Amino acid sequence: MAKIPVIKTVNLTKTFIIGNQEVKALNNVNIEIYSGELIIFFGPSGCGKSTLMSIVAGLQPPSSGDIFIRGENLADLDKNGLAKHRRTKIGIVFQAFNLINTMNVVENIALPLAFGGIGKGRRTNRALNLLEAVGMTEYKTHTPSELSGGQQQRIAIARALVANPWIVLTDEPTGNLDSKSANDIMRLLISLNRRSKRTVILITHNPDYLQYADRVIYLQDGQVIKIKVNTKSKATSMATEESVGKLKEEEGKGFSDFKPTAETKPSEPKEEIPKKAEEPKEKKGKKKAEIKEKEPQEIEEKKEPQEEKTEISEEESQKSEEEEEEKPKFKEGEGLRKIKL
């Protein structure tokens, strides 16, 4: 079965009228981007990078052509549908942060959830967990004006993640930062991409960042002139060295707690499945209780013998599984403090 791109454009064109002159910001752009990729749109100022990002985000329509998000044509969405698309499927990180100085950082992070009708307690809990994930818990009562540029960008990244989007779009996220803060933000974005398997698109004109992308899409004068595949992207090693290494011992914690939720994926069923289908998961849970260092494949191969050795009853294990499923996706930040960014 063919893999469906998370983003696909077909002859995408955007035209602006400036005075009496017609200017094509995008001209017949055809690209496909897949789930979990780290993509860089690269090119000089005015090449169409930001225009392409805004169309992906549903902020403006193309003049002609089509854009599909997980197979859904944005042209088929009405005003409310586009608003929901922006609120739930896309997270955006801007160069200028775009935080509200009359709100503290927790309120800024939680704000997108308020538009989705989520209660204050639940959205505050999510915001606090993400605040810990980006290493900013101690600043929870601060306003953006009391933070440095790098700290404000961390808050902006947390806000982009709060609704568990499929795609995170970042428009020159390091453009207003000093070199150290810029490297910290890049490390954070790479860690997010590698641990949560979320699609991250980075817009930049800085060639130093190209080595970290899975693919680089080069734009010039509104056209895609080249797509380069990095067979040995340095993103994995960079993220592992600085922020992901310790998480290998804490499987499922850190940014992997913030994967896109099942409720936002139309192609995937909810977690309410027959008990029989839960059985392999229960066995795997029992196995992990006794053997911590085994690889997932080894655990899978020895599920049956291990069931005889464990002292946990099947009834108790299933009850534990059901209690776990009832918990919210954002779990009180457990394990997130281990992230060193």
Coordinates of C-alpha atoms in Angstrom, one line a residue:
M1 CA 0.0 0.0 0.0
A2 CA 1.4 3.4 -1.0
K3 CA 2.4 5.7 1.8
I4 CA 0.3 8.8 2.1
P5 CA 2.3 12.0 2.4
V6 CA 1.6 14.2 5.4
I7 CA 2.0 17.2 3.0
K8 CA 1.5 17.1 -0.8
T9 CA 1.4 20.0 -3.2
V10 CA 0.3 19.8 -6.9
N11 CA 1.2 22.6 -9.2
L12 CA 0.9 25.1 -6.3
T13 CA 1.0 28.7 -7.4
K14 CA 0.6 31.9 -5.5
T15 CA 0.4 35.3 -7.4
F16 CA 0.4 38.8 -5.9
I17 CA -0.5 42.0 -7.7
I18 CA 1.9 44.8 -6.8
G19 CA 0.9 48.0 -8.6
N20 CA 0.3 47.0 -12.2
Q21 CA 2.7 44.1 -12.0
E22 CA 1.9 40.4 -11.4
V23 CA 4.4 38.7 -9.1
K24 CA 4.5 34.9 -8.7
A25 CA 5.6 34.1 -5.2
L26 CA 5.2 30.4 -5.9
N27 CA 5.2 28.9 -9.4
N28 CA 4.0 25.3 -9.9
V29 CA 5.5 23.8 -6.7
N30 CA 5.3 20.0 -6.4
I31 CA 6.5 18.4 -3.2
E32 CA 5.7 15.5 -1.0
I33 CA 6.7 15.4 2.7
Y34 CA 6.2 12.3 4.9
S35 CA 5.5 11.8 8.6
G36 CA 8.4 12.1 10.9
E37 CA 10.7 13.9 8.5
L38 CA 12.8 16.9 9.3
I39 CA 12.6 19.2 6.3
I40 CA 14.4 22.4 5.5
F41 CA 13.0 25.0 3.0
F42 CA 16.2 26.8 2.0
G43 CA 16.8 29.8 -0.2
P44 CA 17.4 33.6 -0.3
S45 CA 14.9 36.1 1.0
G46 CA 11.9 36.5 -1.3
C47 CA 12.2 33.0 -2.8
G48 CA 8.8 31.9 -1.6
K49 CA 9.7 29.9 1.6
S50 CA 7.4 31.8 4.0
T51 CA 4.6 31.9 1.4
L52 CA 4.7 28.2 1.0
M53 CA 4.6 27.7 4.8
S54 CA 1.6 30.0 5.2
I55 CA -0.3 28.0 2.6
V56 CA 0.6 24.7 4.3
A57 CA -0.7 26.3 7.6
G58 CA -4.0 27.3 5.9
L59 CA -3.3 31.0 6.6
Q60 CA -3.8 31.9 2.9
P61 CA -5.1 30.0 -0.2
P62 CA -3.1 29.3 -3.3
S63 CA -3.9 31.2 -6.5
S64 CA -4.0 27.8 -8.3
G65 CA -3.0 24.2 -7.7
D66 CA -3.8 22.1 -4.7
I67 CA -2.4 21.3 -1.2
F68 CA -3.2 18.1 0.6
I69 CA -2.7 17.4 4.3
R70 CA -2.9 13.7 5.0
G71 CA -4.8 13.3 1.8
E72 CA -7.3 16.0 2.6
N73 CA -7.5 18.9 0.1
L74 CA -7.5 22.2 2.0
A75 CA -9.6 23.7 -0.8
D76 CA -12.5 21.5 0.4
L77 CA -12.5 23.1 3.8
D78 CA -14.8 26.0 4.7
K79 CA -13.8 28.8 7.1
N80 CA -14.5 26.7 10.2
G81 CA -12.7 23.7 8.8
L82 CA -9.6 25.8 8.1
A83 CA -9.7 27.2 11.6
K84 CA -9.8 23.7 13.0
H85 CA -6.9 22.7 10.7
R86 CA -4.8 25.5 12.0
R87 CA -5.7 24.8 15.6
T88 CA -5.3 21.0 15.8
K89 CA -3.1 19.8 12.9
I90 CA -0.5 22.6 12.6
G91 CA 1.9 24.1 15.2
I92 CA 3.7 27.3 14.1
V93 CA 6.9 28.8 15.6
F94 CA 7.6 32.4 14.4
Q95 CA 10.8 34.3 14.2
A96 CA 9.3 37.1 16.3
F97 CA 7.9 34.7 19.0
N98 CA 4.4 36.3 18.9
L99 CA 3.8 35.8 22.6
I100 CA 1.4 38.0 24.6
N101 CA 3.1 40.1 27.2
T102 CA 0.0 40.5 29.4
M103 CA -0.1 36.7 30.0
N104 CA 2.4 34.6 31.9
V105 CA 4.2 31.8 30.0
V106 CA 1.7 29.0 31.1
E107 CA -1.2 31.1 29.8
N108 CA 0.6 31.7 26.6
I109 CA 1.2 28.0 26.0
A110 CA -2.3 27.0 26.9
L111 CA -4.0 29.7 24.8
P112 CA -4.6 27.5 21.7
L113 CA -6.5 25.0 23.8
A114 CA -8.9 27.6 25.0
F115 CA -10.1 28.1 21.4
G116 CA -10.8 24.3 21.2
G117 CA -13.1 24.4 24.2
I118 CA -10.7 22.5 26.6
G119 CA -11.3 23.3 30.3
K120 CA -8.8 25.5 32.2
G121 CA -7.6 22.8 34.5
R122 CA -6.8 20.4 31.6
R123 CA -5.1 23.0 29.4
T124 CA -3.0 24.3 32.4
N125 CA -1.8 20.8 33.1
R126 CA -0.8 20.3 29.5
A127 CA 1.0 23.6 29.5
L128 CA 2.9 22.8 32.6
N129 CA 4.0 19.5 31.2
L130 CA 5.3 21.1 28.0
L131 CA 7.0 23.8 30.0
E132 CA 9.0 21.2 31.8
A133 CA 9.7 19.4 28.5
V134 CA 11.4 22.6 27.2
G135 CA 13.3 23.2 30.4
M136 CA 11.4 26.3 31.6
T137 CA 9.4 25.2 34.7
E138 CA 11.0 27.7 37.0
Y139 CA 9.7 30.6 34.8
K140 CA 6.1 29.5 34.9
T141 CA 4.9 32.8 36.5
H142 CA 7.0 35.1 34.3
T143 CA 5.7 37.1 31.4
P144 CA 7.5 37.0 28.0
S145 CA 9.0 40.4 28.5
E146 CA 10.9 39.0 31.5
L147 CA 12.6 36.3 29.4
S148 CA 15.6 36.3 27.0
G149 CA 15.0 35.7 23.3
G150 CA 16.1 32.0 23.5
Q151 CA 13.7 31.5 26.5
Q152 CA 10.8 33.1 24.6
Q153 CA 11.4 30.8 21.7
R154 CA 11.3 27.8 23.9
I155 CA 7.9 29.0 25.1
A156 CA 6.8 29.5 21.5
I157 CA 7.8 25.9 20.7
A158 CA 5.8 24.6 23.7
R159 CA 2.8 26.6 22.5
A160 CA 3.1 25.1 19.1
L161 CA 3.0 21.6 20.6
V162 CA 0.2 22.0 23.0
A163 CA -2.6 20.8 20.7
N164 CA -0.5 17.7 19.6
P165 CA -0.3 18.8 15.9
W166 CA 0.8 16.5 13.1
I167 CA 3.2 19.2 11.7
V168 CA 5.4 21.8 13.3
L169 CA 6.3 24.8 11.0
T170 CA 9.2 27.0 12.1
D171 CA 9.9 30.2 10.2
E172 CA 13.5 31.4 10.9
P173 CA 13.2 30.3 14.6
T174 CA 16.8 31.3 15.3
G175 CA 16.9 34.5 13.3
N176 CA 16.6 36.8 16.3
L177 CA 18.9 34.8 18.6
D178 CA 22.6 34.8 19.6
S179 CA 24.6 31.8 18.4
K180 CA 24.4 29.9 21.7
S181 CA 20.6 30.4 22.0
A182 CA 20.2 29.5 18.3
N183 CA 22.1 26.2 18.8
D184 CA 20.0 25.4 21.8
I185 CA 16.7 26.0 19.9
M186 CA 18.0 23.8 17.0
R187 CA 18.8 21.1 19.4
L188 CA 15.4 21.3 20.9
L189 CA 13.7 21.1 17.5
I190 CA 15.8 18.1 16.5
S191 CA 15.1 16.4 19.7
L192 CA 11.4 17.0 19.2
N193 CA 11.5 15.6 15.7
R194 CA 13.5 12.5 16.6
R195 CA 11.7 11.6 19.8
S196 CA 8.1 12.3 18.9
K197 CA 8.4 11.3 15.2
R198 CA 6.6 14.5 14.4
T199 CA 7.1 16.2 11.0
V200 CA 9.1 19.4 11.5
I201 CA 9.6 21.9 8.7
L202 CA 12.3 24.5 9.2
I203 CA 12.6 27.7 7.1
T204 CA 16.0 29.2 7.0
H205 CA 18.6 30.9 4.9
N206 CA 21.5 29.7 7.2
P207 CA 23.5 27.0 5.4
D208 CA 25.0 25.7 8.6
Y209 CA 21.7 24.0 9.4
L210 CA 21.3 22.0 6.2
Q211 CA 23.3 19.1 7.5
Y212 CA 20.7 18.3 10.1
A213 CA 17.7 17.9 7.7
D214 CA 16.5 14.6 6.3
R215 CA 15.9 16.5 3.0
V216 CA 16.5 20.0 1.9
I217 CA 14.1 21.7 -0.5
Y218 CA 15.8 24.5 -2.4
L219 CA 13.6 27.4 -3.6
Q220 CA 14.5 30.2 -5.9
D221 CA 12.1 32.8 -7.5
G222 CA 9.1 30.8 -6.3
Q223 CA 10.2 27.5 -7.8
V224 CA 11.7 24.3 -6.4
I225 CA 15.1 24.0 -8.1
K226 CA 16.5 21.0 -6.2
I227 CA 15.7 18.5 -3.5
K228 CA 18.7 17.1 -1.7
V229 CA 18.5 13.9 0.5
N230 CA 20.9 13.7 3.4
T231 CA 21.6 10.0 3.7
K232 CA 23.6 10.6 6.9
S233 CA 21.8 13.5 8.6
K234 CA 23.7 14.8 11.6
A235 CA 20.4 15.5 13.4
T236 CA 20.3 12.1 15.0
S237 CA 23.8 12.4 16.5
M238 CA 23.2 16.0 17.6
A239 CA 20.0 15.2 19.3
T240 CA 21.3 12.0 20.9
E241 CA 24.5 13.6 22.3
E242 CA 22.8 16.5 23.9
S243 CA 19.2 15.7 24.7
V244 CA 18.0 12.2 23.7
G245 CA 20.7 9.9 25.0
K246 CA 19.4 9.5 28.5
L247 CA 15.9 9.0 27.2
K248 CA 16.9 5.6 25.8
E249 CA 16.8 4.3 29.3
E250 CA 13.4 6.0 29.9
E251 CA 11.4 4.6 27.0
G252 CA 8.2 6.5 26.3
K253 CA 9.1 9.6 28.3
G254 CA 10.3 13.1 27.3
F255 CA 9.1 14.3 24.0
S256 CA 7.8 10.9 23.1
D257 CA 4.9 11.7 25.5
F258 CA 3.9 14.5 23.0
K259 CA 3.3 12.4 19.9
P260 CA 0.3 13.4 17.8
T261 CA -2.7 11.9 19.6
A262 CA -4.8 9.1 18.2
E263 CA -7.9 11.3 18.4
T264 CA -6.5 13.7 15.7
K265 CA -5.6 10.9 13.2
P266 CA -8.6 10.1 11.0
S267 CA -7.0 7.0 9.6
E268 CA -6.4 5.3 13.0
P269 CA -8.9 3.8 15.4
K270 CA -9.4 4.9 19.0
E271 CA -7.7 2.9 21.8
E272 CA -10.9 1.1 22.7
I273 CA -10.2 -2.3 21.2
P274 CA -11.2 -5.9 22.2
K275 CA -9.5 -7.4 25.2
K276 CA -8.0 -10.1 23.0
A277 CA -6.1 -7.5 20.9
E278 CA -4.8 -6.1 24.2
E279 CA -3.2 -9.4 25.2
P280 CA 0.2 -8.9 23.4
K281 CA 0.5 -5.5 25.0
E282 CA -0.2 -7.0 28.5
K283 CA 2.4 -9.6 28.0
K284 CA 4.9 -7.1 26.8
G285 CA 4.1 -5.0 29.9
K286 CA 4.7 -8.1 32.2
K287 CA 7.9 -8.8 30.4
K288 CA 9.3 -5.3 30.8
A289 CA 8.7 -5.6 34.6
E290 CA 11.4 -8.3 34.8
I291 CA 13.7 -7.6 31.9
K292 CA 14.6 -4.0 31.6
E293 CA 17.5 -4.1 29.3
K294 CA 16.1 -6.4 26.6
E295 CA 15.4 -5.1 23.1
P296 CA 11.8 -4.9 22.0
Q297 CA 12.3 -7.7 19.4
E298 CA 13.7 -10.1 22.1
I299 CA 10.8 -9.3 24.3
E300 CA 8.3 -10.1 21.6
E301 CA 9.9 -13.5 20.8
K302 CA 9.8 -14.6 24.5
K303 CA 6.3 -13.4 25.4
E304 CA 4.8 -16.9 26.0
P305 CA 7.5 -18.3 28.4
Q306 CA 7.6 -15.1 30.4
E307 CA 3.8 -15.3 31.1
E308 CA 4.4 -18.4 33.1
K309 CA 7.2 -16.9 35.2
T310 CA 5.4 -13.6 36.2
E311 CA 3.6 -13.4 39.5
I312 CA 1.2 -10.8 38.3
S313 CA -2.3 -12.2 37.6
E314 CA -3.8 -11.6 34.2
E315 CA -6.8 -9.9 35.9
E316 CA -4.5 -7.4 37.8
S317 CA -2.4 -6.7 34.7
Q318 CA -5.5 -5.9 32.6
K319 CA -6.9 -3.7 35.3
S320 CA -3.6 -1.8 35.3
E321 CA -3.8 -1.5 31.5
E322 CA -7.3 -0.1 31.7
E323 CA -6.3 2.5 34.3
E324 CA -3.3 3.5 32.2
E325 CA -5.6 4.1 29.2
E326 CA -7.8 6.4 31.2
K327 CA -5.0 8.7 32.0
P328 CA -4.5 11.9 29.9
K329 CA -1.8 11.9 27.3
F330 CA 0.1 14.6 29.2
K331 CA 1.2 12.8 32.4
E332 CA 2.2 15.3 35.1
G333 CA 5.6 15.7 33.4
E334 CA 7.1 12.4 34.7
G335 CA 10.6 11.9 33.3
L336 CA 10.6 15.2 31.4
R337 CA 13.1 16.8 33.8
K338 CA 15.7 14.4 32.5
I339 CA 15.9 16.3 29.2
K340 CA 19.1 18.3 29.1
L341 CA 18.9 20.8 26.3

